[in-house]
Coordinates of C-alpha atoms in Angstrom, one line a residue:
X1430 CA 116.7 -47.5 -32.6
X1431 CA 114.1 -46.0 -34.9
X1432 CA 112.7 -49.6 -35.4
X1433 CA 112.5 -50.1 -31.6
X1434 CA 110.6 -46.9 -31.2
X1435 CA 108.1 -48.0 -33.7
X1436 CA 107.7 -51.4 -32.0
X1437 CA 107.3 -49.5 -28.5
X1438 CA 104.2 -47.2 -29.7
X1439 CA 102.6 -49.8 -31.8
X1440 CA 100.5 -51.2 -28.8
X1441 CA 99.4 -47.7 -28.2
X1442 CA 97.8 -47.5 -31.5
X1443 CA 96.3 -51.0 -31.6
X1444 CA 95.0 -51.4 -27.8
X1445 CA 92.4 -49.6 -26.1
X1446 CA 91.6 -49.0 -22.3
X1447 CA 88.0 -48.9 -21.4
X1448 CA 87.1 -47.3 -18.1
X1449 CA 83.2 -47.3 -16.6
X1450 CA 81.6 -45.3 -15.6
X1451 CA 82.8 -42.0 -16.7
X1452 CA 80.9 -40.1 -14.4
X1453 CA 79.9 -41.1 -11.0
X1454 CA 78.0 -39.2 -8.1
X1455 CA 78.0 -41.1 -4.6
X1456 CA 76.8 -39.9 -1.4
X1457 CA 79.3 -39.0 1.4
X1458 CA 80.4 -42.2 3.5
X1459 CA 79.6 -44.7 0.7
X1460 CA 81.7 -46.4 -1.7
X1461 CA 82.5 -45.6 -5.4
X1462 CA 83.7 -48.4 -7.9
X1463 CA 85.2 -48.1 -11.3
X1464 CA 86.1 -51.0 -13.8
X1465 CA 89.3 -50.6 -16.1
X1466 CA 89.8 -53.0 -18.9
X1467 CA 92.1 -54.0 -21.9
X1468 CA 92.0 -56.7 -24.3
X1469 CA 95.8 -56.8 -24.7
X1470 CA 98.6 -57.9 -22.1
X1471 CA 100.0 -55.3 -20.1
X1472 CA 102.6 -54.7 -17.3
X1473 CA 101.4 -52.2 -14.6
X1474 CA 98.1 -50.6 -14.0
X1475 CA 97.9 -47.4 -11.7
X1476 CA 94.8 -45.5 -10.2
X1477 CA 95.3 -41.8 -9.4
X1478 CA 93.3 -39.2 -7.8
X1479 CA 94.0 -35.8 -9.1
X1480 CA 97.4 -37.0 -10.4
X1481 CA 98.4 -38.8 -7.1
X1482 CA 98.7 -42.5 -7.1
X1483 CA 96.3 -44.2 -5.1
X1484 CA 96.7 -47.9 -5.9
X1485 CA 99.1 -49.7 -8.1
X1486 CA 98.4 -53.4 -9.9
X1487 CA 100.9 -55.8 -11.5
X1488 CA 99.6 -57.9 -14.1
X1489 CA 101.9 -60.8 -12.9
X1490 CA 101.8 -60.0 -8.9
X1491 CA 98.3 -58.5 -8.6
X1492 CA 97.8 -55.4 -6.2
X1493 CA 101.0 -54.2 -4.8
X1494 CA 99.7 -52.4 -1.9
X1495 CA 96.2 -52.6 -0.4
X1496 CA 95.0 -50.0 2.2
X1497 CA 91.6 -49.9 4.0
X1498 CA 90.2 -47.2 1.7
X1499 CA 91.3 -48.6 -1.7
X1500 CA 90.9 -52.1 -2.9
X1501 CA 90.9 -53.8 -6.3
X1502 CA 89.3 -57.1 -7.4
X1503 CA 90.6 -59.1 -10.8
X1504 CA 87.8 -60.0 -13.1
X1505 CA 90.0 -60.9 -15.8
X1506 CA 88.7 -63.6 -18.6
X1507 CA 90.6 -65.1 -21.4
X1508 CA 89.7 -62.3 -23.8
X1509 CA 89.8 -59.5 -21.4
X1510 CA 91.8 -58.1 -18.6
X1511 CA 89.6 -56.4 -16.2
X1512 CA 90.0 -54.9 -12.9
X1513 CA 87.6 -53.2 -10.5
X1514 CA 88.8 -50.3 -8.4
X1515 CA 86.8 -49.4 -5.2
X1516 CA 87.3 -46.4 -3.0
X1517 CA 85.4 -46.9 0.6
X1518 CA 84.0 -44.1 2.9
X1519 CA 84.4 -41.3 0.4
X1520 CA 84.6 -37.8 1.5
X1521 CA 84.0 -34.3 -0.1
X1522 CA 87.5 -34.2 -0.7
X1523 CA 87.7 -37.4 -2.9
X1524 CA 85.7 -35.7 -5.6
X1525 CA 87.6 -34.9 -8.7
X1526 CA 89.6 -36.9 -11.5
X1527 CA 89.8 -40.5 -11.3
X1528 CA 92.5 -41.9 -13.7
X1529 CA 93.2 -45.5 -15.0
X1530 CA 96.8 -45.5 -16.4
X1531 CA 98.0 -48.7 -18.1
X1532 CA 101.8 -48.5 -18.6
X1533 CA 103.0 -47.6 -22.2
X1534 CA 99.4 -48.3 -23.6
X1535 CA 96.6 -45.5 -22.4
X1536 CA 95.6 -43.5 -19.5
X1537 CA 92.0 -42.8 -19.2
X1538 CA 90.0 -40.5 -17.1
X1539 CA 86.8 -40.5 -15.2
X1540 CA 85.0 -38.0 -12.8
X1541 CA 83.8 -38.6 -9.2
X1542 CA 81.3 -36.4 -7.5
X1543 CA 80.6 -36.9 -3.6
X1544 CA 77.6 -35.2 -2.4
X1545 CA 75.4 -35.0 0.5
X1546 CA 71.8 -35.5 1.1
X1547 CA 70.0 -33.3 3.9
X1548 CA 66.4 -33.1 5.0
X1549 CA 63.1 -31.7 3.5
X1550 CA 60.1 -30.4 5.5
X1551 CA 57.0 -28.6 4.5
X1552 CA 56.4 -25.9 7.2
X1553 CA 53.2 -25.5 9.1
X1554 CA 51.6 -29.1 8.5
X1555 CA 48.2 -29.5 7.3
X1556 CA 46.3 -26.6 5.6
X1557 CA 42.6 -25.8 5.7
X1558 CA 41.1 -23.2 3.3
X1559 CA 38.0 -22.2 1.8
X1560 CA 37.0 -23.5 -1.4
X1561 CA 38.3 -21.4 -4.3
X1562 CA 40.9 -19.4 -2.0
X1563 CA 44.7 -19.5 -2.5
X1564 CA 46.6 -22.1 -0.6
X1565 CA 50.4 -21.7 0.0
X1566 CA 52.9 -24.1 1.1
X1567 CA 56.7 -23.7 2.0
X1568 CA 59.2 -26.4 1.9
X1569 CA 62.6 -26.1 3.2
X1570 CA 65.4 -28.6 2.1
X1571 CA 68.4 -28.1 4.5
X1572 CA 72.0 -29.3 4.3
X1573 CA 72.6 -30.5 0.9
X1574 CA 75.4 -30.4 -1.6
X1575 CA 75.2 -29.5 -4.4
X1576 CA 72.0 -27.7 -4.4
X1577 CA 68.8 -30.0 -4.0
X1578 CA 66.3 -30.1 -6.8
X1579 CA 63.0 -29.5 -5.4
X1580 CA 59.7 -30.1 -6.8
X1581 CA 56.0 -30.7 -5.8
X1582 CA 53.1 -33.1 -6.4
X1583 CA 49.7 -33.1 -5.6
X1584 CA 47.8 -36.5 -5.4
X1585 CA 50.8 -38.1 -7.1
X1586 CA 50.6 -35.8 -10.0
X1587 CA 53.7 -33.5 -10.5
X1588 CA 52.8 -29.9 -10.3
X1589 CA 53.7 -27.3 -13.1
X1590 CA 56.8 -25.3 -12.1
X1591 CA 55.0 -22.2 -12.9
X1592 CA 53.1 -22.8 -9.7
X1593 CA 56.3 -22.6 -7.4
X1594 CA 59.6 -20.8 -7.0
X1595 CA 62.7 -21.8 -5.3
X1596 CA 65.6 -19.8 -3.5
X1597 CA 69.2 -21.0 -2.5
X1598 CA 71.1 -20.1 0.7
X1599 CA 74.6 -21.3 1.7
X1600 CA 75.1 -22.5 5.0
X1601 CA 78.9 -23.0 5.3
X1602 CA 80.0 -25.6 2.8
X1603 CA 76.1 -26.9 2.5
X1604 CA 73.2 -25.5 0.7
X1605 CA 69.6 -24.6 1.9
X1606 CA 66.7 -24.3 -0.5
X1607 CA 63.3 -22.8 0.2
X1608 CA 60.4 -23.6 -2.3
X1609 CA 56.9 -21.9 -2.1
X1610 CA 53.9 -23.4 -3.7
X1611 CA 50.9 -21.5 -4.6
X1612 CA 47.5 -23.1 -5.6
X1613 CA 44.1 -22.4 -5.9
X1614 CA 42.0 -24.7 -3.6
X1615 CA 39.4 -26.6 -5.6
X1616 CA 39.5 -29.9 -3.9
X1617 CA 41.3 -31.6 -1.0
X1618 CA 44.5 -33.4 -1.9
X1619 CA 47.9 -34.9 -0.6
X1620 CA 50.6 -32.5 -1.2
X1621 CA 54.2 -33.7 -1.3
X1622 CA 57.5 -31.7 -1.4
X1623 CA 60.3 -33.9 -2.8
X1624 CA 64.1 -33.1 -3.0
X1625 CA 67.0 -34.9 -4.2
X1626 CA 70.6 -34.5 -5.8
X1627 CA 72.1 -36.9 -8.6
X1628 CA 73.5 -39.3 -6.2
X1629 CA 70.3 -39.9 -4.4
X1630 CA 68.1 -42.2 -6.4
X1631 CA 64.9 -42.1 -4.3
X1632 CA 64.1 -38.5 -3.3
X1633 CA 63.4 -37.6 0.0
X1634 CA 59.6 -36.2 0.7
X1635 CA 57.6 -34.7 2.9
X1636 CA 53.9 -34.7 2.8
X1637 CA 50.8 -32.7 4.4
X1638 CA 47.2 -32.6 3.4
X1639 CA 45.3 -29.7 1.8
X1640 CA 41.8 -29.7 3.4
X1641 CA 39.1 -27.7 1.3
X1642 CA 36.0 -26.3 3.2
X1643 CA 33.1 -26.5 1.1
X1644 CA 29.8 -23.9 1.3
X1645 CA 28.1 -25.5 4.4
X1646 CA 24.8 -23.6 3.6
X1647 CA 24.7 -25.0 0.1
X1648 CA 25.4 -28.5 1.7
X1649 CA 22.5 -28.2 4.0
X1650 CA 20.3 -26.9 1.3
X1651 CA 21.1 -30.0 -0.9
X1652 CA 20.9 -32.4 2.2
X1653 CA 17.4 -31.0 2.9
X1654 CA 16.1 -31.3 -0.7
X1655 CA 17.6 -34.7 -1.2
X1656 CA 15.6 -35.7 2.2
X1657 CA 12.3 -34.2 1.3
X1658 CA 12.5 -35.8 -2.1
X1659 CA 13.2 -39.1 -0.7
X1660 CA 10.3 -38.6 1.9
X1661 CA 8.0 -37.6 -0.7
X1662 CA 8.7 -40.6 -2.6
X1663 CA 8.4 -43.1 0.4
X1664 CA 5.0 -41.2 1.1
X1665 CA 3.8 -41.9 -2.3
X1666 CA 4.9 -45.4 -2.2
X1667 CA 3.2 -46.0 1.2
X1668 CA -0.1 -44.4 0.0
X1669 CA -0.3 -46.6 -3.3
X1670 CA 0.3 -49.5 -1.2
X1671 CA -2.4 -48.4 1.2
X1672 CA -4.7 -48.0 -1.8
X1673 CA -4.0 -51.2 -3.5
X1674 CA -4.7 -53.0 0.2
X1675 CA -7.9 -51.0 0.5
X1676 CA -9.3 -52.0 -3.1
X1677 CA -8.5 -55.5 -2.3
X1678 CA -10.4 -55.7 1.0
X1679 CA -13.4 -53.9 -0.5
X1680 CA -13.3 -56.5 -3.3
X1681 CA -13.2 -59.3 -1.1
X1682 CA -16.0 -57.8 0.9
X1683 CA -18.3 -57.3 -2.0
X1684 CA -17.6 -60.8 -3.1
X1685 CA -18.5 -62.2 0.3
X1686 CA -21.7 -60.3 0.2
X1687 CA -22.6 -61.3 -3.3
X1688 CA -22.0 -64.8 -2.3
X1689 CA -24.3 -64.5 0.7
X1690 CA -27.1 -62.8 -1.5
X1691 CA -26.8 -65.6 -4.1
X1692 CA -27.1 -68.1 -1.2
X1693 CA -30.4 -66.7 0.5
X1694 CA -31.7 -66.3 -3.1
X1695 CA -31.1 -70.0 -3.8
X1696 CA -32.6 -70.7 -0.4
X1697 CA -35.8 -68.9 -1.0
X1698 CA -36.1 -70.4 -4.6
X1699 CA -36.0 -73.7 -3.1
X1700 CA -38.7 -73.3 -0.4
X1701 CA -40.9 -71.0 -2.6
X1702 CA -44.2 -72.9 -4.2
X1703 CA -43.9 -76.0 -1.7
X1704 CA -47.1 -77.3 -0.2
X1705 CA -47.2 -77.1 3.7
X1706 CA -48.2 -80.2 5.2
X1707 CA -51.8 -80.0 5.9
X1708 CA -54.8 -82.1 6.7
X1709 CA -57.9 -83.3 5.0
X1710 CA -61.4 -82.4 5.8
X1711 CA -64.3 -84.3 4.0
X1712 CA -61.7 -85.5 1.4
X1713 CA -60.2 -82.2 0.5
X1714 CA -56.8 -80.9 1.1
X1715 CA -56.4 -78.2 3.2
X1716 CA -54.2 -75.1 1.8
X1717 CA -52.2 -73.4 4.5
X1718 CA -49.3 -71.0 4.2
X1719 CA -46.2 -71.8 6.0
X1720 CA -47.0 -69.9 9.1
X1721 CA -50.4 -71.1 9.3
X1722 CA -49.0 -74.8 9.1
X1723 CA -46.6 -73.9 11.7
X1724 CA -49.4 -72.4 13.7
X1725 CA -51.8 -75.6 13.0
X1726 CA -49.2 -77.8 14.4
X1727 CA -49.5 -76.0 17.7
X1728 CA -53.5 -75.8 17.7
X1729 CA -54.8 -78.5 20.1
X1730 CA -57.2 -81.2 19.5
X1731 CA -60.9 -80.1 19.3
X1732 CA -61.9 -82.3 21.8
X1733 CA -59.3 -80.9 24.3
X1734 CA -60.4 -77.2 24.0
X1735 CA -62.4 -75.2 26.5
X1736 CA -66.1 -75.3 26.2
X1737 CA -66.2 -71.7 25.7
X1738 CA -64.2 -72.1 22.3
X1739 CA -66.3 -71.4 19.3
X1740 CA -65.8 -73.0 15.9
X1741 CA -67.1 -71.5 12.6
X1742 CA -67.5 -73.5 9.7
X1743 CA -67.7 -71.9 6.0
X1744 CA -68.0 -74.1 3.0
X1745 CA -67.6 -72.5 -0.6
X1746 CA -68.1 -74.8 -3.7
X1747 CA -67.4 -78.1 -1.8
X1748 CA -64.1 -77.0 -0.3
X1749 CA -64.4 -76.5 3.5
X1750 CA -61.9 -74.1 5.4
X1751 CA -61.8 -74.6 8.7
X1752 CA -60.9 -71.6 11.2
X1753 CA -60.3 -71.5 14.7
X1754 CA -60.9 -68.6 16.8
X1755 CA -59.9 -69.0 20.3
X1756 CA -61.1 -67.0 23.3
X1757 CA -59.8 -67.4 26.6
X1758 CA -62.1 -66.0 29.3
X1759 CA -60.3 -64.9 32.2

């Protein structure tokens, strides 16, 4: 009899039951699953809720009784006996202790927390304040269980907890949280209030915008100063362009004038010192100026002149110069 007892309790010492996860939080209405495994053969596996049996599994026959809420799936391999137990459509009443009991080997416990996610909203919407003033935002997280963790962010950066405070109020079996954020308005930003419970992987958020008004008079002064600066710069540029164009035109005119003067000088030098065509009297050349030569070509023949015309002849040292004096008797 004593030998039988030693053999009976030996598997209890050698075998080990594993249950994962040991802590689970899910939202109301969702499903919660647990895995129970053992490395040695077994006979019966029972799942209990706060001491009451919810589902029984036989190693030989499988699940002895399935219900719509409790199911089990066999994931046993050659080296490991493993069953996954699932509770569907959980309620707040399902919160508590979950036990995987392998008969005559080991019982191991886990915890289930059924939670509720509510709503989150920043009151008042967007807020416009003057630069440097205090901006106050109020966020309300309603209908949560357990108490929602509320925190703030501005432009995606988490706000220090010293800048806001949160109070909690129970409404029936649910909890409402009110958080007040106070910041100095130094620049426009997107403000977010976030709320979550452990069962909620992605927090619920509410967003508004902080709009900071700047000193309009200072902005106008800066705008005027910038405008005047650019106007003066443009005026200086235009003035420089005008001066450059004027200088180019003046140089072009001076160059044309100098070319004309040089052309006239060259023309005068070519004509200077040349004898005008004349005629010979008594074998001597007649020296006439250009104008006199031109006039001489217009003097009619002596034989065709009026009898009233007088001709004077002067002879100097063998050179005879003929001068014509015309008188027209009217």
